[in-house]
PDB file of C-alpha atoms and ligand atoms in Angstrom:
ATOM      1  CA  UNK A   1     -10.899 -14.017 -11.316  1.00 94.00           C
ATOM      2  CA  UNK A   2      -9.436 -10.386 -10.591  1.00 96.00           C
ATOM      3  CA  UNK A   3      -8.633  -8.675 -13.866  1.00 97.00           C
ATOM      4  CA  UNK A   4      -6.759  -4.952 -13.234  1.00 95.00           C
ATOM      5  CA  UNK A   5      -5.291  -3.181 -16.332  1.00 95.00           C
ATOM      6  CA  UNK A   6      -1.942  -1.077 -15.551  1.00 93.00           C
ATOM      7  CA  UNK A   7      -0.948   0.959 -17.771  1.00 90.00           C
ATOM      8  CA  UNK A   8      -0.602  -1.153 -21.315  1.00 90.00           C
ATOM      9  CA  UNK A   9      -0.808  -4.434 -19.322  1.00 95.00           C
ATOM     10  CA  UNK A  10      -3.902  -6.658 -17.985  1.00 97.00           C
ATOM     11  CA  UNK A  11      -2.421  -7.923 -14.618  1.00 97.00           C
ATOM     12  CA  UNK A  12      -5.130 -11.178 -13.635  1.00 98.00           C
ATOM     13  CA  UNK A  13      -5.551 -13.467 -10.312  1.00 98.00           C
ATOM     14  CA  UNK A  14      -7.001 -16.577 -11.224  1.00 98.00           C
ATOM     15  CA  UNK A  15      -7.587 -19.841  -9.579  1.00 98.00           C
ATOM     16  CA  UNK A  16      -6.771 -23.254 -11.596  1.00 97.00           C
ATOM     17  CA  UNK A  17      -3.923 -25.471 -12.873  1.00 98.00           C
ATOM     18  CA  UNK A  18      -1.188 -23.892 -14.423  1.00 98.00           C
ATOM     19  CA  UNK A  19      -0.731 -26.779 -16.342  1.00 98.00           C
ATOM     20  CA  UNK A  20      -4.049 -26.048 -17.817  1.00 98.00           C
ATOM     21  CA  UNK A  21      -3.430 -22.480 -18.649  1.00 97.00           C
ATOM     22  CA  UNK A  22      -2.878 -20.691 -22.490  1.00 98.00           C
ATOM     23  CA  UNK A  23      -0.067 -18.138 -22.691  1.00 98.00           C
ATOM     24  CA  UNK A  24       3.010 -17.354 -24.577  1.00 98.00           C
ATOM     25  CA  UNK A  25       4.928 -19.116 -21.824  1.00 98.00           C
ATOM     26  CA  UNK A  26       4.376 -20.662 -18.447  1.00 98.00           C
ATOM     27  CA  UNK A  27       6.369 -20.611 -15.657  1.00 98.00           C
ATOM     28  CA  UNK A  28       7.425 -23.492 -13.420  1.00 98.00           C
ATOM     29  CA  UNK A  29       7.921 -23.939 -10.346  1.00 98.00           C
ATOM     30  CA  UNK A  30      11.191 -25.490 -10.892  1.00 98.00           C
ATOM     31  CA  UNK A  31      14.028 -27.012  -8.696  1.00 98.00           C
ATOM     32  CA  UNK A  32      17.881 -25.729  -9.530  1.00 97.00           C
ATOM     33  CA  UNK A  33      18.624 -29.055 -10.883  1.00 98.00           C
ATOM     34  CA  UNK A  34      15.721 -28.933 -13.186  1.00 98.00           C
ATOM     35  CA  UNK A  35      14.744 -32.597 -11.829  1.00 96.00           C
ATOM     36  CA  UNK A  36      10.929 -32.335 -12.262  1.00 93.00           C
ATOM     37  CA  UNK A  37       9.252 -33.143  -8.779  1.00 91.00           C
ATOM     38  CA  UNK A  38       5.644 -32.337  -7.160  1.00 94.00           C
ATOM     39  CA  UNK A  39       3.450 -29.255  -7.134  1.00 96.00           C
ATOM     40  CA  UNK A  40       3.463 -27.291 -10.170  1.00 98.00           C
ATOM     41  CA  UNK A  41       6.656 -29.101 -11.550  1.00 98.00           C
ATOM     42  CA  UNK A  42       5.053 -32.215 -12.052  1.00 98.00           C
ATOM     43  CA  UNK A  43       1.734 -30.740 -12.865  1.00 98.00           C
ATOM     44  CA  UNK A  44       3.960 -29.262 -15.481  1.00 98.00           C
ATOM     45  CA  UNK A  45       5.990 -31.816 -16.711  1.00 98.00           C
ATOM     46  CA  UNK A  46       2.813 -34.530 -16.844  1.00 98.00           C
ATOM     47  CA  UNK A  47       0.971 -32.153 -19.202  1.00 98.00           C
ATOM     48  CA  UNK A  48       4.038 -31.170 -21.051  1.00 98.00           C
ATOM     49  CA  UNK A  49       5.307 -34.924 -21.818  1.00 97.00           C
ATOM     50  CA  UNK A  50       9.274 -36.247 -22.247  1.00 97.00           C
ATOM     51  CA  UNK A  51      10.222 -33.467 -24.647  1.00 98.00           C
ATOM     52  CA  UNK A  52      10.600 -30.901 -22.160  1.00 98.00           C
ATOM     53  CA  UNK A  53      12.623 -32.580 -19.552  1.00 98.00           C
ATOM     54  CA  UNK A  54      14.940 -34.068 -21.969  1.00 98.00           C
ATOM     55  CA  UNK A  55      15.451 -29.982 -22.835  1.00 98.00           C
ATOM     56  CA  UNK A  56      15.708 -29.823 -18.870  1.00 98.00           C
ATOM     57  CA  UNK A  57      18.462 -32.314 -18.877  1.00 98.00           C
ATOM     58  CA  UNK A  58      20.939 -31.123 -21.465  1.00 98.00           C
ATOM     59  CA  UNK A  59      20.559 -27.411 -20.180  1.00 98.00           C
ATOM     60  CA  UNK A  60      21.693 -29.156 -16.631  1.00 97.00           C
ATOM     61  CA  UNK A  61      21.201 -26.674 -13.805  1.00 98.00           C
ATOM     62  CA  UNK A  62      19.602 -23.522 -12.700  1.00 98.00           C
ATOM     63  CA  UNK A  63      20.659 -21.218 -10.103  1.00 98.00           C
ATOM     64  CA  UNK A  64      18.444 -20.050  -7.444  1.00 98.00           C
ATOM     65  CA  UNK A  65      16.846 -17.065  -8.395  1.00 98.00           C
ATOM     66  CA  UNK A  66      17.064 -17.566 -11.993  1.00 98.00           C
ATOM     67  CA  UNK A  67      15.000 -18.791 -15.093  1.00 98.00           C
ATOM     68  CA  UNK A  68      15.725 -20.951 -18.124  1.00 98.00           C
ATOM     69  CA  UNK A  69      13.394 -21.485 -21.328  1.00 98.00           C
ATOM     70  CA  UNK A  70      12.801 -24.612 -22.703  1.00 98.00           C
ATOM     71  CA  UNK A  71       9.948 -25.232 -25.624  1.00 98.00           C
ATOM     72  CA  UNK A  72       5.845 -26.074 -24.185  1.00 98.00           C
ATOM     73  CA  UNK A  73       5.790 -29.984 -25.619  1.00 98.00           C
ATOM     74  CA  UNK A  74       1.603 -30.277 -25.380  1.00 98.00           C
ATOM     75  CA  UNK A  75       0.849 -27.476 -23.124  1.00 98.00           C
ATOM     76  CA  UNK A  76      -0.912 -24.346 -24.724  1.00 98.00           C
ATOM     77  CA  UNK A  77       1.684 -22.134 -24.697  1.00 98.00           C
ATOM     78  CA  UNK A  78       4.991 -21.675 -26.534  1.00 98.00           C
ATOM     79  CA  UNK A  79       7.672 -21.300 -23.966  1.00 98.00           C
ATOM     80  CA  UNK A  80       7.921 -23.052 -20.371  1.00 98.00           C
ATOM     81  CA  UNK A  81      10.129 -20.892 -18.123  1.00 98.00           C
ATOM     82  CA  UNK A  82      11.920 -22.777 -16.009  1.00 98.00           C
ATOM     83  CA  UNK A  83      12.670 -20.229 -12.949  1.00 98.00           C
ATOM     84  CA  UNK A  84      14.064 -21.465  -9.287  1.00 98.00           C
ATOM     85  CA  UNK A  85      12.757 -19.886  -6.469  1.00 98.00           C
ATOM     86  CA  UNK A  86      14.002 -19.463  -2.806  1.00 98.00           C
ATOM     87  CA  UNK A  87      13.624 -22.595  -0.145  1.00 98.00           C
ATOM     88  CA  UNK A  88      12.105 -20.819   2.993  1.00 97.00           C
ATOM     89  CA  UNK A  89      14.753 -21.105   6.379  1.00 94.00           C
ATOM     90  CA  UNK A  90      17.670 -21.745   3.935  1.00 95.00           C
ATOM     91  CA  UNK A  91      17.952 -19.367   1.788  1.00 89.00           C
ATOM     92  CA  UNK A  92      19.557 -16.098   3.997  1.00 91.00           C
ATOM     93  CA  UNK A  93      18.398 -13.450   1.315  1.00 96.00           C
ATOM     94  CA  UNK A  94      15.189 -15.197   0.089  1.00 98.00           C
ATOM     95  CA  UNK A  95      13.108 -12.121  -0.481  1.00 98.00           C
ATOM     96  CA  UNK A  96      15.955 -10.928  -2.816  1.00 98.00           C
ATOM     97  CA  UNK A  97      16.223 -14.420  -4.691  1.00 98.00           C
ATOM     98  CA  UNK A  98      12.263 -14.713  -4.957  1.00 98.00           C
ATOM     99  CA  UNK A  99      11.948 -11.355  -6.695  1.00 98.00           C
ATOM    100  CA  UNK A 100      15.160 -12.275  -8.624  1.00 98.00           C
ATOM    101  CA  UNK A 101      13.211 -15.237  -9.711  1.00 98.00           C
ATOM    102  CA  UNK A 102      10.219 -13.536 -11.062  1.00 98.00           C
ATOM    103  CA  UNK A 103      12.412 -10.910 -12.025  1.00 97.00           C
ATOM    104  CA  UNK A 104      14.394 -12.925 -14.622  1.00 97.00           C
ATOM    105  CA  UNK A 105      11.221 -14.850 -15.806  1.00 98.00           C
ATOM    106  CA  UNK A 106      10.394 -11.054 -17.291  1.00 97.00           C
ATOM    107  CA  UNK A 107      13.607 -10.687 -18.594  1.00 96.00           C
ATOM    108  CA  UNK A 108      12.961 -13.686 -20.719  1.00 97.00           C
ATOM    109  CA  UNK A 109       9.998 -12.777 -21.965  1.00 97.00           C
ATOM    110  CA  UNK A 110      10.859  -9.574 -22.857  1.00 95.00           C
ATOM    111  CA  UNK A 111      13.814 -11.289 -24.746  1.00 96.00           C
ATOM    112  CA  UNK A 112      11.269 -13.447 -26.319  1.00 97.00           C
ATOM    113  CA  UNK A 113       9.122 -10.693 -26.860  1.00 96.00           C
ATOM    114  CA  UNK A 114       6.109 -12.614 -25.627  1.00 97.00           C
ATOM    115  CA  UNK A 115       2.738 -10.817 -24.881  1.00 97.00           C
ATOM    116  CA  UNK A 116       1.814 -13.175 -22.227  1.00 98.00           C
ATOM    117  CA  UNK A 117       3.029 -15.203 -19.404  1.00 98.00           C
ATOM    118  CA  UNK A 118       1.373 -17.032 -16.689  1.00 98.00           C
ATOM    119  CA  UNK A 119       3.205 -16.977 -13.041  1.00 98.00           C
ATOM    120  CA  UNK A 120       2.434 -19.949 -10.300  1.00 98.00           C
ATOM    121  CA  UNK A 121       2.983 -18.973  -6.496  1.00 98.00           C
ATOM    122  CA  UNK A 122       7.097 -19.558  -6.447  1.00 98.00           C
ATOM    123  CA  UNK A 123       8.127 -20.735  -3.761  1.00 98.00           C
ATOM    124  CA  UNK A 124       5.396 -21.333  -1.655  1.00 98.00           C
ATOM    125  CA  UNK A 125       4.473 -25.221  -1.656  1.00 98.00           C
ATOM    126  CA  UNK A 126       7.340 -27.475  -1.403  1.00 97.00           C
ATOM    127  CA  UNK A 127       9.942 -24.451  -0.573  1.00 98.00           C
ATOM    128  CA  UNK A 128       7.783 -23.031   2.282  1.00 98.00           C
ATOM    129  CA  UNK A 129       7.360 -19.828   1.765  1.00 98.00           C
ATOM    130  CA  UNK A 130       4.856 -17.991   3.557  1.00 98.00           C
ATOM    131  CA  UNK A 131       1.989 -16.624   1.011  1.00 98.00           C
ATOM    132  CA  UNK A 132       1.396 -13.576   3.288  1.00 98.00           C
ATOM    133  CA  UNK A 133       5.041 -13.087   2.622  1.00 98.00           C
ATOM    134  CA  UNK A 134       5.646 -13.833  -0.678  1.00 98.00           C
ATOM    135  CA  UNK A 135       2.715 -12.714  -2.050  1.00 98.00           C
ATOM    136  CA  UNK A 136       3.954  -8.887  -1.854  1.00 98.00           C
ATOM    137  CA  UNK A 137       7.428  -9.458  -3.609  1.00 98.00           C
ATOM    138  CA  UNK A 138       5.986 -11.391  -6.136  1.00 98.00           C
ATOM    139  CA  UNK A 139       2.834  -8.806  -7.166  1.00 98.00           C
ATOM    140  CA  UNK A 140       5.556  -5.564  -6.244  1.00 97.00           C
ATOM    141  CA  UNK A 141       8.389  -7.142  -8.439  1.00 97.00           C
ATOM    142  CA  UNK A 142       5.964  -7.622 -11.605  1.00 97.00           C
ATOM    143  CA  UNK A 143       4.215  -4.207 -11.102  1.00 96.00           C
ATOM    144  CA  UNK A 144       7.202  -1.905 -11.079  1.00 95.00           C
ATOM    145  CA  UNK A 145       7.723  -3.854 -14.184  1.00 92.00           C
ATOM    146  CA  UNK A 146       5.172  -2.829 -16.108  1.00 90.00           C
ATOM    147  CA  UNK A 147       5.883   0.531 -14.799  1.00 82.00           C
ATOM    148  CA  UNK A 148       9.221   0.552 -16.798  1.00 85.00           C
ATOM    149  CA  UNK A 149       8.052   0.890 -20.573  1.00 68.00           C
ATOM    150  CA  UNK A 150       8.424  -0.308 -23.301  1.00 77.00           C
ATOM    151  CA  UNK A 151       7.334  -3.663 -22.681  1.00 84.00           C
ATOM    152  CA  UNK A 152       6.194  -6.511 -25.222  1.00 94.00           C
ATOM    153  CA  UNK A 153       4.319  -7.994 -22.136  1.00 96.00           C
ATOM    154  CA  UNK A 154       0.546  -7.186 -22.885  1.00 96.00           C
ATOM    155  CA  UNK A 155      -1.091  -9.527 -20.118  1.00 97.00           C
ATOM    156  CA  UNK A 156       0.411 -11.001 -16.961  1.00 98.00           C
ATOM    157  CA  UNK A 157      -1.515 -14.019 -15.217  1.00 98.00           C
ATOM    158  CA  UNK A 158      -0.688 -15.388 -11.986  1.00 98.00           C
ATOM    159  CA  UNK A 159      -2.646 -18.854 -11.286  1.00 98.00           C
ATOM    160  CA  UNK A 160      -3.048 -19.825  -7.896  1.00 98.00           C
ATOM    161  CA  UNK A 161      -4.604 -23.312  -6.869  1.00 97.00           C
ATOM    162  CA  UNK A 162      -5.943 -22.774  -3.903  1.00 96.00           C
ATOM    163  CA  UNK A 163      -8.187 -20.430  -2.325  1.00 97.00           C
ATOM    164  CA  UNK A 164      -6.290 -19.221   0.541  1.00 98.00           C
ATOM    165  CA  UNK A 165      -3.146 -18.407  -1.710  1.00 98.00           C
ATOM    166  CA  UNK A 166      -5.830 -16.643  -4.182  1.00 98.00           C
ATOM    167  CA  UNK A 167      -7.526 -14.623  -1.498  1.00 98.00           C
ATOM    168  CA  UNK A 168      -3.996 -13.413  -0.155  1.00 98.00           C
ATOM    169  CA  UNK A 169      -2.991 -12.679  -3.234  1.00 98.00           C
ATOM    170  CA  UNK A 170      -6.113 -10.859  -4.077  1.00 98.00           C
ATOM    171  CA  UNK A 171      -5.340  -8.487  -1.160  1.00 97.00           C
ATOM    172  CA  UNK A 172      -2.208  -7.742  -1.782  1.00 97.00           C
ATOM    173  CA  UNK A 173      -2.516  -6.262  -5.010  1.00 97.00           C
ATOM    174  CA  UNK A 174      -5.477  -4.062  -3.532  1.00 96.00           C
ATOM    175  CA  UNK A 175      -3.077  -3.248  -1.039  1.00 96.00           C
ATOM    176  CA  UNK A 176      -0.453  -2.217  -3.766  1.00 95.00           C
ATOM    177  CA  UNK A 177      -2.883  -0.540  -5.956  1.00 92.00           C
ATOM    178  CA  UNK A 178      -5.132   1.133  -3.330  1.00 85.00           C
ATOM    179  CA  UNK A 179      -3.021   2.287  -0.114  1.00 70.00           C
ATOM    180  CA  UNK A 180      -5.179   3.028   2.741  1.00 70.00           C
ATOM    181  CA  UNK A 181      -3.835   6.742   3.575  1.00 68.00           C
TER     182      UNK A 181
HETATM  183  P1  ADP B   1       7.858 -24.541  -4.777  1.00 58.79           P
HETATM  184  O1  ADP B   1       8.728 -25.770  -4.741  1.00 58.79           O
HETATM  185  O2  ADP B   1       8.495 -23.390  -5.542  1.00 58.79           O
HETATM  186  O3  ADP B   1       7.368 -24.154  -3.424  1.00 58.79           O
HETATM  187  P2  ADP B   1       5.324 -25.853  -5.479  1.00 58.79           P
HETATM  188  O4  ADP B   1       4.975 -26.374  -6.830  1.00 58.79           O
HETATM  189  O5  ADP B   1       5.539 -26.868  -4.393  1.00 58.79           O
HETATM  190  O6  ADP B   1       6.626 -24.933  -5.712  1.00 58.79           O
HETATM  191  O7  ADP B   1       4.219 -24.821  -4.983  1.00 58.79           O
HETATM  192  C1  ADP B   1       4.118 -23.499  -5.407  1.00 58.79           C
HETATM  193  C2  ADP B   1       2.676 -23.054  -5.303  1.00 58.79           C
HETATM  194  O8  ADP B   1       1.954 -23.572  -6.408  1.00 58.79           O
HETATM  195  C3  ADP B   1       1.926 -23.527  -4.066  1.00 58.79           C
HETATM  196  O9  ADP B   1       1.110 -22.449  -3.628  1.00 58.79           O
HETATM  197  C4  ADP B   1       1.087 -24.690  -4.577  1.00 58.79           C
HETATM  198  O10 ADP B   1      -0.122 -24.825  -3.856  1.00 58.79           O
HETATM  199  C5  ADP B   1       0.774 -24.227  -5.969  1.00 58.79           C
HETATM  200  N1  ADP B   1       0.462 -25.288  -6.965  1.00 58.79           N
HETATM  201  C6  ADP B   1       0.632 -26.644  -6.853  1.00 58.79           C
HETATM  202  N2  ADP B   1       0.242 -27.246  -8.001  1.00 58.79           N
HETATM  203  C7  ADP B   1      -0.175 -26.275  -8.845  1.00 58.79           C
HETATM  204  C8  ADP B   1      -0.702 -26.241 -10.169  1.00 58.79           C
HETATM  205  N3  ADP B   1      -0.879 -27.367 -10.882  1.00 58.79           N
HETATM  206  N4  ADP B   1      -1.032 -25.026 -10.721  1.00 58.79           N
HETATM  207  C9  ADP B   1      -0.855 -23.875 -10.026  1.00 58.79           C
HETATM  208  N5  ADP B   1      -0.358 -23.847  -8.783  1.00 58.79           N
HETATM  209  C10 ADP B   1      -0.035 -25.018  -8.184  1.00 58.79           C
END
């Protein structure tokens, strides 16, 4: 686990199962028509139980590069946001939609006025995202974040299953935080 304090905020990498995870809310993985489906959304929705996609269904729809809230059911956390991330080769402005994504999960939690949130990888199982590529936006969008006080947001957690996705992710942020000249 990689564990970097910015400013107010704890900004961790860790490997695991989102699904696992305690926070003030979680964020899936989600598809626009909030249909449940593989990779973090069913990991989600298994641990969850019915409760949460019967929210899922009455709210409908979510558009790409946006977030919804719907309560935890059994997870350990309060609030699952529901945010839609870009599909990789059909999305023309995906970089702009993925940081739009994790952008509007922060909105919500600010709204919410959560201390803590736990991020998966958006966008890069099913939707086909390159890591190397989406790492950057994701880590970049949440940092200048934090840079813009005040925020209720006291630790940020992005949970990454594999190793690869960890490692690149790990780089990145040393990349971000520690520019070679
Ligand atoms: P998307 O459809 O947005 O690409 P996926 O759920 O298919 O979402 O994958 C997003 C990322 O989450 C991938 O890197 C995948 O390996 C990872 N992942 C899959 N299951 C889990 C889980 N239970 N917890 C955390 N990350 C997961």
């Amino acid at each position: 686990m990689i564990s970097q304090a910015i400013d107010n905020v704890t900004l961790m990498l860790m490997r695991g199962n989102i699904a696992e995870i305690s926070a003030d809310a979680i964020v899936n993985a989600a598809n626009s028509a909030l249909a449940g489906g593989g990779g973090v959304d069913g990991a989600i929705h298994r641990a969850a139980g019915p409760t949460v996609m019967q929210e899922c269904r009455q709210i409908g729809h979510c558009r790409t590069g946006s977030a919804v809230v719907t309560t935890a059911g059994s997870l350990h956390a309060r609030y699952i946001i529901h945010a839609v991330g870009p599909i990789y080769g059909h999305h023309a402005d995906a970089a702009q939609l993925l940081a739009s994504a994790y952008d509007a999960c922060i909105d919500l939690a600010e709204k919410y006025q959560l201390e803590s949130i736990a991020f998966p990888s958006l966008s890069t199982g099913a939707y086909g995202y390159p890591v190397v590529e989406a790492a950057p936006i994701a880590l970049q969008t949440v940092i200048e974040h934090i840079g813009q006080a005040p925020t209720t947001l006291r630790q940020i957690a992005f949970v990454l299953f594999d190793e690869r996705t960890f490692k690149i992710y790990a780089q990145e942020l040393e990349r971000i935080l520690r520019p070679t000249p």
